[in-house]
Amino acid sequence: MRNYRTVLVLLVLVVVGIGAYSVWHSRQPTTIRLIGEAYAPLDALNKIKGEFERSTGFKVEIVQKDHEAVVAEVDQELSSGQVTYDIILEPHRLLGKRVEKGQVQPLDRFLTDPSLHNASFDPASQLFPRWWREIGWYKGRLYGYPFTSLTMYVSYRKDMMENPAEKAAFRQQFGRELAPPRSWQEYMDLAKFFNHPERGMNGTYIQGQQHVALWYEWLNFAYSFGGNILDAKKGSDYGDIVVNSPQNVQATKQYLSLIQYSPRETLNYNWDDALASLQQGRVFMGILWHDQTPLLEDPSVSKVAGKMGYALIPSATGTPFSQLEGWTYLIPTKSPHPKEAYRFIEWAMSRNVQIQQTLHGGASALQSTYQDPRVRRIPYVPTFLQSIPIGVPKPTIPESSQITEIMQRGLSQIVTRRTSPEHGLDAIAIQIGQVLRGKAKLRYPPKA
């Protein structure tokens, strides 16, 4: 009898213990996991996520890695089906690939759910419409919201340009006033004038490493000359392959001409090296991403904070343009917490959060963000706003990642002089044609 009672007591204790553990476990907060590029915009969001955590009781874990590491990890996780992230941030060029593979889910069911959607958020009227359509939509359906709306522009040493002695010397040498470049000839004149490698100062740089930065930087030159990769109105459309057009050959030759006024190591530069050369005052000007410019203006990491100016990239045709780019909030199809993820995304898109994120280095797609006087005082914001109406979309078709890889390899062959612009772009066109076989034709068949 004593043994029976002992066993009964032990059994009761075990049941009570299991119940207590279950209650404790059920009280653990939901954790929303997010992954994105380790840069100013995501770091800014990480700093203010506590507001959301306090108001909802959820926890938010933000994983930050470099650009290529994020793309690789997301690719591996979504392909495996073992999804641990509730939100992924990716370059919008990968949207078609994710949609066609069924790896991300549409957001319309969340947007129409009053228990999840905040009625004060009206993306159709509140976001920059063209950028939202390119960054968040695919074939007429909504899949994401812009985490960042990015473009590139010329960052230059305003203090040197405003120096009276430099202005007089430039006027004497070139017969015109020292000013931000509007044409490539003016850009070249500035690069030549301020190129003093013997003093540790170069006129400009190119991001010549075989890296995605090379492809992005080259695109500015292609757009400037009226060129493109595919002749398509929207990123999700197919069109003729025009990467080896006469316009792009001219653009590539212009790009290569900058090497003579660049640091000796410029062919090893990626975007981090480009930023560092400007921060350290080793170059007069260069093309830089919008989300890198906060690090130019941060005196704790930049010797040129407060000394920089910003301008649109020169146009060879006279038609202004900008590069339309962005990282997109996407919810994986197998997200463990899709509803909570959507609530977080809408919170992150709210005006107060967007303002705070932009003040800490973000790049908001919410139009009202730029009505805030603190945001309007940021030195690079006027140039960013000029860029918004003139953005050129890039491919978001499922094959876009393959196209990007082909472009990186092919452009590397060209900038290292292993092939000519004509032959190099022809080779790129042939490879893209093989990838898009049956979906796009070569407008400029390579010469034999």
Short mmCIF file of C-alpha atoms in Angstrom, two decimals, residues 67 93-94 211-213 215-216 219 229 394-395 399-411 432:
data_model
loop_
_atom_site.label_atom_id
_atom_site.label_comp_id
_atom_site.label_asym_id
_atom_site.label_seq_id
_atom_site.Cartn_x
_atom_site.Cartn_y
_atom_site.Cartn_z
CA HIS A 67 24.31 41.29 -49.46
CA ARG A 93 15.25 41.69 -58.83
CA LEU A 94 14.68 38.25 -57.23
CA HIS A 211 30.93 41.42 -57.79
CA VAL A 212 27.30 42.44 -58.01
CA ALA A 213 28.48 46.04 -57.38
CA TRP A 215 26.86 45.15 -62.54
CA TYR A 216 24.91 47.78 -60.61
CA LEU A 219 23.87 49.87 -65.31
CA ILE A 229 19.57 44.72 -70.77
CA LYS A 394 15.42 46.34 -64.03
CA PRO A 395 14.45 42.72 -64.72
CA GLU A 399 15.93 34.35 -64.65
CA SER A 400 17.14 37.69 -63.27
CA SER A 401 19.65 36.10 -60.87
CA GLN A 402 21.21 34.16 -63.76
CA ILE A 403 21.35 37.34 -65.83
CA THR A 404 23.08 39.15 -62.97
CA GLU A 405 25.71 36.41 -62.69
CA ILE A 406 26.33 36.47 -66.45
CA MET A 407 26.69 40.24 -66.34
CA GLN A 408 29.19 40.13 -63.47
CA ARG A 409 31.43 37.61 -65.22
CA GLY A 410 31.19 39.30 -68.59
CA LEU A 411 31.78 42.83 -67.32
CA ILE A 432 21.46 35.64 -71.82
#
